[in-house]
Amino acid sequence: MTHLYVNIKKKAFTPVGLTAPSSLFSDFKLVFNTQQLTCIIGPSGCGKTTLLNMIAGIDKDFTGSIRLSDRSQSSGQKVSYVFQTPRLLPWRTVLENIQLIIGKSPSSLLKTQQVIQQLGLLEQLNSYPAHLSIGMQRRISLARAVISDSDTLLMDEPFVSLDRSNATKARRLLLQVLERHPKHVIFVTHDLDEALALADRIIFLSGAPCQVLADIPISTKRFARNTAWLNTFKAALKEDSPNLKSIF
Amino acid sequence: MVLNTLILAIKSGELLYHLGFTLYRLCLSFFIAMVLGISIGLLLGRSEKVNQFFNSWLIIFLNIPALVSTILCYVWFGLIETAAIFAIVINKLPNVIVTIREGAKNIDEELVEMATVYQLGYFKTLQHVILPQLFPYIMAAARTGLALIWKIVLVVELLGRSNGMGYQIHLFFQLFDISSILAYTVSFIIIIHFIEIAILQPLDKTAKQWK
């Protein structure tokens, strides 16, 4: 069992127009367990994306450490990331964008085709991203992240701007991939219903400086989470954690 | 008359001989200046500290007259081929650096972050993420640089070489042979158009495929 330890002693940032840096995280600790899909919900600007960037190793401007339990350094972990924007290379085709990360072997081509087909984009495999809609680009970005072989999958509101049926397809794909290759998934969302449908655990964050308001494990199997369950769960949540009222 | 002179000069092989030398110097110095310029420009554009350190040097080199640097090169290194090539490179390099630096400052950080997250490594990032974004700037540097080099290579040849177009034009100047000067200029124009149509435009086209 590997755990992902996040321990941020201090992370400051200077908002545009202000000279004094304000504190975004201080003494912020979280442990992510293997094979869990953790959803993170919090108000806009509380630092959810910053947190993902720090875990991804893009944002190194903080004191503290982020590491996997079986590795001594954070640089040892392999991360894939579904960014808020698709971030595909516009001068490479869909297939080239994915092959750049997973290589050109026949087995990886097969894997790519399977995943892309599942997302209904097989015809677009040789198109350039500029010729696709933003929703399609998002799905390609999702495909790139799930195909790449990683220890941790970071997702920053991956399903916004997808229509309902495509979002359902994307969710199904995500769960299937996780069944075959369990990994840490950290999933940032604004949508409580989405979080309740997917998560093994939901973490609610407060506004800056960022603190954990509530940390709620969900043990009900995903297929058993119907509308009735959803309503009872939300009602219970409202009652047990009055500090979460901003979410509802 | 000019056409006649041109044909005569081609037939005698004299024009081709001197044009060959000029083209050789042009290609070599162009290549060196582009490779060095892209590397240095990329470095300056990506690192603010390095940029601040070298910025004033860059401005100095950008503004030194071609004549001064050429004469200095000949005085310091002697009237040799290396000095000639070096002088041309010195004159073109700052322009390339400035253009590429602007390009490097405008690189999409989001895509670089993507490359970092997926651990693409230095060379893959350069090849697939950085260079495609720099391409328009590289083309601009190549076009303006080529125009500049033509002008400088002739001065360099005029001052210190015993072959090449610059040397020949100097000779014609002493003889007041206007038609020969014009004939050589026409051969120039033909070559420039050839480079534009056969090399630069197809490169532009392939690079714009994805748009």
XYZ file of C-alpha atoms in Angstrom:
459
model
C 0.000 0.000 0.000
C 1.457 3.318 -0.983
C 0.214 6.523 0.517
C 0.661 9.984 -0.866
C 1.692 12.383 1.869
C 1.017 16.047 1.346
C 2.566 18.290 3.939
C 2.642 21.966 3.048
C 4.188 24.138 5.721
C 3.784 27.382 3.857
C 2.562 28.473 0.477
C 2.031 32.133 -0.216
C 0.941 33.922 -3.327
C 0.658 37.541 -4.335
C -2.663 38.410 -5.928
C -2.589 40.764 -8.890
C -2.673 44.385 -7.703
C -1.523 43.635 -4.186
C 2.057 43.933 -2.981
C 1.900 41.887 0.208
C 1.742 38.132 -0.330
C -1.199 36.409 1.299
C -1.011 32.943 2.756
C -2.759 30.250 0.724
C -1.699 27.207 2.739
C -0.065 26.988 6.130
C 0.507 23.729 7.999
C -1.737 21.911 5.585
C -1.606 18.122 5.851
C -3.380 15.436 3.868
C -2.757 11.739 3.321
C -4.129 10.024 0.222
C -4.547 6.256 0.336
C -3.956 3.956 -2.575
C -6.771 2.845 -4.806
C -8.951 5.659 -3.695
C -10.715 8.274 -5.673
C -10.675 11.407 -3.578
C -12.851 14.340 -4.546
C -11.937 17.814 -3.404
C -14.652 20.433 -3.102
C -14.081 24.015 -2.072
C -14.936 27.613 -2.902
C -13.355 29.274 -5.935
C -9.887 30.647 -5.307
C -9.259 28.536 -2.215
C -6.215 26.910 -3.805
C -7.524 23.640 -5.219
C -5.685 24.041 -8.517
C -2.584 25.246 -6.677
C -2.721 22.114 -4.546
C -2.862 19.931 -7.669
C -0.010 21.899 -9.244
C 2.126 21.361 -6.163
C 1.398 17.628 -6.171
C 2.160 17.528 -9.917
C 5.524 19.171 -9.295
C 4.807 22.195 -11.497
C 4.553 24.606 -8.595
C 7.703 24.224 -6.520
C 7.465 27.546 -4.753
C 6.416 26.283 -1.314
C 7.957 24.895 1.864
C 7.029 21.383 2.892
C 7.033 18.039 1.149
C 4.882 15.890 -1.077
C 5.914 12.272 -1.438
C 4.794 8.702 -1.893
C 5.365 6.420 1.093
C 7.555 3.948 -0.821
C 9.694 6.614 -2.425
C 11.957 9.076 -0.758
C 11.323 12.004 -3.066
C 8.380 13.521 -4.809
C 10.278 13.475 -8.096
C 10.037 9.687 -8.119
C 6.305 9.606 -8.652
C 4.693 9.486 -12.060
C 1.796 11.830 -12.427
C -0.821 12.333 -15.078
C -2.943 15.437 -15.038
C -6.216 16.461 -16.622
C -5.842 20.236 -16.598
C -8.727 22.682 -16.524
C -7.895 23.546 -20.125
C -7.111 20.658 -22.525
C -3.452 21.641 -23.093
C -2.969 19.608 -26.255
C -0.145 20.504 -28.623
C -1.963 22.254 -31.496
C 0.720 21.263 -34.029
C 0.356 17.542 -33.348
C -2.614 15.337 -34.197
C -4.684 13.676 -31.496
C -2.783 10.425 -31.941
C 0.604 12.177 -31.946
C -0.333 14.066 -28.798
C -0.994 10.810 -26.997
C 1.916 8.909 -28.530
C 4.285 11.617 -27.409
C 3.588 10.514 -23.851
C 3.104 6.762 -24.087
C 5.379 5.908 -27.020
C 4.680 4.380 -30.415
C 4.604 0.650 -29.693
C 1.758 -1.407 -31.251
C 0.352 -2.244 -27.823
C 0.124 1.419 -26.859
C -1.548 2.180 -30.190
C -4.147 -0.486 -29.454
C -4.712 0.904 -25.981
C -5.112 4.406 -27.385
C -7.628 3.239 -29.971
C -9.677 1.418 -27.349
C -9.873 4.388 -25.010
C -10.527 6.884 -27.801
C -13.271 4.666 -29.190
C -14.876 4.474 -25.785
C -15.020 8.254 -25.747
C -16.526 8.257 -29.239
C -13.628 10.034 -30.931
C -12.079 7.336 -33.102
C -12.788 9.307 -36.291
C -10.911 12.286 -34.915
C -7.751 10.313 -34.161
C -5.780 11.974 -36.956
C -7.278 15.461 -36.641
C -5.478 18.473 -35.269
C -6.896 19.819 -31.977
C -7.819 23.156 -33.582
C -10.356 21.296 -35.729
C -12.135 19.818 -32.706
C -14.618 21.371 -30.305
C -13.481 22.245 -26.799
C -15.504 19.345 -25.406
C -13.727 16.924 -27.741
C -10.367 18.385 -26.764
C -11.230 17.868 -23.116
C -12.032 14.226 -23.770
C -8.705 13.782 -25.580
C -6.971 15.341 -22.615
C -8.775 12.875 -20.362
C -7.780 9.989 -22.631
C -4.140 11.109 -22.544
C -4.188 11.135 -18.748
C -5.821 7.738 -18.263
C -3.715 5.999 -20.904
C -0.426 7.219 -19.472
C 0.980 4.869 -16.901
C 1.060 6.800 -13.624
C 0.915 6.435 -9.849
C -1.262 9.466 -9.366
C -4.004 10.901 -11.535
C -4.866 14.536 -10.939
C -8.090 15.908 -12.369
C -9.081 19.546 -12.284
C -12.791 19.802 -13.051
C -12.357 17.415 -15.964
C -15.997 17.058 -16.961
C -17.210 20.657 -17.108
C -18.403 21.713 -20.562
C -19.118 18.092 -21.475
C -22.737 17.301 -22.250
C -24.512 14.780 -20.078
C -24.005 11.681 -22.218
C -20.332 12.419 -22.848
C -19.749 13.133 -19.187
C -21.338 9.778 -18.344
C -19.077 8.051 -20.892
C -16.048 9.791 -19.455
C -16.979 8.807 -15.893
C -17.510 5.202 -16.908
C -14.125 5.171 -18.625
C -12.425 6.603 -15.570
C -13.925 3.964 -13.272
C -13.041 1.150 -15.683
C -9.456 2.287 -15.945
C -9.197 2.512 -12.181
C -10.546 -1.004 -11.803
C -7.743 -2.319 -14.019
C -4.964 -0.042 -12.755
C -5.733 1.259 -9.280
C -4.001 4.521 -8.465
C -4.384 7.672 -6.447
C -6.960 9.905 -8.031
C -7.404 13.436 -6.822
C -10.455 14.939 -8.412
C -11.291 18.601 -8.020
C -14.906 19.522 -8.680
C -17.586 22.098 -7.918
C -20.370 19.604 -8.348
C -21.349 17.794 -5.156
C -23.547 15.316 -7.078
C -20.619 14.377 -9.294
C -18.400 13.930 -6.262
C -21.010 11.766 -4.544
C -21.348 9.580 -7.619
C -17.621 8.958 -8.029
C -15.723 9.383 -4.806
C -14.418 6.957 -2.217
C -13.746 9.955 -0.075
C -14.714 13.634 -0.221
C -12.633 16.414 1.230
C -14.215 19.818 1.754
C -11.832 22.754 1.829
C -12.347 26.212 3.268
C -11.458 29.535 1.651
C -7.918 30.890 1.947
C -5.948 30.132 4.031
C -6.964 26.680 2.996
C -8.046 24.219 5.701
C -9.830 20.891 5.609
C -13.429 21.529 6.731
C -14.598 17.952 6.504
C -13.140 14.632 5.398
C -15.878 12.179 4.575
C -15.291 8.593 3.451
C -18.055 7.000 1.368
C -18.280 3.241 1.747
C -21.475 2.651 -0.274
C -20.728 0.832 -3.530
C -21.005 3.068 -6.585
C -23.801 1.103 -8.245
C -25.905 1.429 -5.086
C -25.754 5.201 -5.074
C -29.198 6.008 -6.411
C -31.230 9.192 -6.044
C -32.748 8.161 -2.710
C -29.326 7.401 -1.257
C -28.021 10.699 -2.605
C -30.772 12.692 -0.895
C -30.389 10.954 2.468
C -26.631 11.377 2.305
C -26.907 15.090 1.551
C -29.470 15.625 4.297
C -27.256 13.831 6.804
C -24.275 15.862 5.658
C -26.204 19.114 6.129
C -27.120 18.155 9.649
C -23.745 16.783 10.742
C -21.568 19.516 9.311
C -23.138 22.947 9.641
C -19.823 24.524 8.570
C -20.402 23.193 5.061
C -23.469 25.295 4.381
C -21.664 27.342 1.741
C -21.462 24.224 -0.413
C -25.204 23.650 -0.573
C 23.649 45.295 -72.286
C 23.376 44.118 -68.713
C 21.915 40.838 -69.927
C 24.765 40.416 -72.387
C 27.316 41.056 -69.680
C 25.524 38.586 -67.421
C 25.567 35.866 -70.066
C 29.213 36.548 -70.859
C 30.154 36.446 -67.184
C 28.325 33.154 -66.716
C 29.928 31.672 -69.834
C 33.422 32.636 -68.740
C 32.732 30.957 -65.395
C 33.922 34.018 -63.543
C 30.533 34.898 -62.078
C 29.857 31.354 -60.938
C 33.272 31.123 -59.316
C 32.816 34.300 -57.289
C 29.140 33.654 -56.599
C 30.128 30.216 -55.323
C 32.527 31.711 -52.802
C 29.988 34.251 -51.641
C 27.289 31.596 -51.278
C 29.650 29.354 -49.353
C 30.416 32.159 -46.869
C 26.757 33.070 -46.703
C 25.590 29.516 -45.936
C 28.266 28.805 -43.372
C 27.853 32.045 -41.447
C 24.069 31.885 -41.712
C 24.038 28.395 -40.263
C 26.421 29.248 -37.420
C 24.579 32.456 -36.563
C 21.170 30.745 -36.573
C 22.228 27.829 -34.369
C 24.055 30.068 -31.902
C 21.348 32.718 -32.025
C 18.498 30.290 -31.362
C 20.333 28.714 -28.409
C 21.350 32.015 -26.840
C 18.013 33.681 -27.576
C 16.164 30.777 -25.977
C 18.378 31.001 -22.912
C 17.871 34.752 -22.546
C 14.126 34.520 -23.144
C 13.619 31.760 -20.605
C 15.761 33.171 -17.819
C 15.207 36.719 -16.631
C 18.488 36.802 -14.675
C 20.642 35.792 -17.623
C 18.752 38.256 -19.766
C 19.409 41.174 -17.427
C 23.084 40.287 -17.326
C 23.579 40.114 -21.081
C 21.081 42.730 -22.204
C 23.510 45.673 -22.343
C 26.086 43.558 -24.173
C 23.449 42.613 -26.670
C 22.577 46.252 -27.305
C 26.244 47.086 -27.854
C 26.726 44.292 -30.381
C 23.439 45.124 -32.044
C 24.618 48.665 -32.738
C 28.276 48.250 -33.641
C 28.595 49.184 -37.334
C 29.380 46.245 -39.590
C 32.408 48.068 -40.923
C 33.959 48.438 -37.468
C 33.548 44.810 -36.441
C 34.772 43.598 -39.837
C 37.918 45.713 -39.784
C 38.601 44.702 -36.177
C 38.248 41.015 -37.093
C 40.696 41.402 -39.986
C 43.165 43.330 -37.829
C 42.984 40.864 -34.974
C 42.829 37.573 -36.858
C 44.520 38.527 -40.136
C 43.115 38.528 -43.643
C 41.914 34.927 -43.436
C 38.703 33.063 -44.182
C 37.933 32.433 -40.503
C 38.075 36.151 -39.779
C 35.647 36.816 -42.641
C 33.138 34.206 -41.436
C 33.523 35.376 -37.846
C 32.864 38.976 -38.854
C 29.648 38.011 -40.649
C 28.446 35.887 -37.726
C 29.170 38.681 -35.227
C 27.044 41.042 -37.296
C 24.070 38.769 -37.703
C 24.025 37.031 -34.320
C 22.518 39.866 -32.202
C 19.526 40.197 -34.545
C 18.767 36.497 -34.302
C 19.137 36.565 -30.525
C 16.741 39.498 -30.133
C 14.067 37.936 -32.352
C 14.278 34.497 -30.715
C 14.314 36.058 -27.256
C 10.959 37.688 -27.943
C 9.663 34.327 -29.123
C 10.968 32.547 -26.044
C 9.244 35.084 -23.792
C 5.934 34.327 -25.483
C 6.090 30.574 -25.071
C 2.892 29.075 -23.703
C 3.751 28.125 -20.116
C 0.716 25.846 -19.885
C 2.122 23.534 -22.538
C 5.550 23.553 -20.893
C 3.868 22.565 -17.624
C 2.094 19.756 -19.420
C 5.454 18.519 -20.716
C 6.897 18.716 -17.193
C 4.037 16.760 -15.638
C 4.271 13.994 -18.216
C 8.069 13.916 -17.850
C 8.792 14.408 -21.530
C 12.411 15.242 -20.854
C 14.540 18.043 -22.190
C 14.910 17.066 -25.834
C 11.329 16.005 -26.416
C 10.088 19.213 -24.807
C 12.389 21.204 -27.042
C 11.368 19.321 -30.163
C 7.624 19.074 -29.641
C 6.726 21.973 -27.375
C 9.290 24.789 -27.642
C 10.531 24.762 -31.237
C 7.072 24.636 -32.879
C 6.173 27.775 -30.929
C 9.420 29.459 -31.899
C 9.015 28.577 -35.558
C 7.466 31.894 -36.718
C 10.244 33.752 -34.930
C 12.888 31.513 -36.439
C 11.445 32.199 -39.879
C 11.453 35.937 -39.209
C 15.048 35.760 -38.012
C 15.999 33.744 -41.088
C 14.402 36.208 -43.516
C 15.749 39.405 -41.990
C 19.040 37.686 -41.265
C 19.461 36.552 -44.833
C 18.883 40.084 -46.097
C 21.411 41.398 -43.612
C 24.024 38.785 -44.418
C 23.925 39.556 -48.132
C 24.827 43.114 -47.336
C 27.543 42.285 -44.852
C 29.170 39.472 -46.778
C 29.932 41.863 -49.646
C 31.533 44.425 -47.360
C 33.601 41.709 -45.751
C 34.762 40.438 -49.121
C 35.457 43.912 -50.399
C 37.672 44.657 -47.421
C 39.764 41.576 -47.104
C 39.194 38.706 -49.538
C 40.511 38.139 -53.035
C 37.422 36.350 -54.317
C 33.633 36.548 -53.992
C 31.073 39.031 -55.242
C 32.249 41.841 -52.990
C 35.767 41.623 -54.351
C 34.482 41.634 -57.937
C 32.204 44.608 -57.390
C 35.108 46.498 -55.854
C 37.063 45.729 -59.005
C 34.252 46.928 -61.279
C 33.936 50.072 -59.191
C 37.569 50.922 -59.896
C 36.923 50.348 -63.618
C 33.559 52.171 -63.517
C 32.018 49.096 -65.141
C 28.352 49.773 -64.341
C 26.903 47.009 -66.529
C 28.981 44.358 -64.756
C 27.908 45.648 -61.371
C 24.282 45.452 -62.484
C 24.796 42.006 -64.014
C 26.141 40.709 -60.708
C 23.226 42.326 -58.861
C 20.745 40.581 -61.173
C 22.338 37.228 -60.397
C 21.848 38.074 -56.736
C 18.194 38.809 -57.128
C 17.643 35.530 -58.944
C 19.270 33.594 -56.117
C 17.308 35.396 -53.403
C 14.050 34.576 -55.129
C 15.136 31.005 -55.527
C 15.822 30.713 -51.783
C 12.481 32.306 -50.924
C 10.419 30.123 -53.260
C 12.290 26.844 -52.981
C 13.181 26.824 -49.288
C 11.401 29.379 -47.096
C 7.884 29.240 -48.527
C 7.586 25.416 -48.487
C 8.843 25.507 -44.873
C 6.130 28.016 -44.016
C 3.517 25.822 -45.628
C 4.402 22.608 -43.785
C 4.493 24.466 -40.493
C 1.022 25.917 -40.980
C -0.598 22.570 -41.711
C -2.284 22.340 -38.332
C -3.932 25.761 -38.428
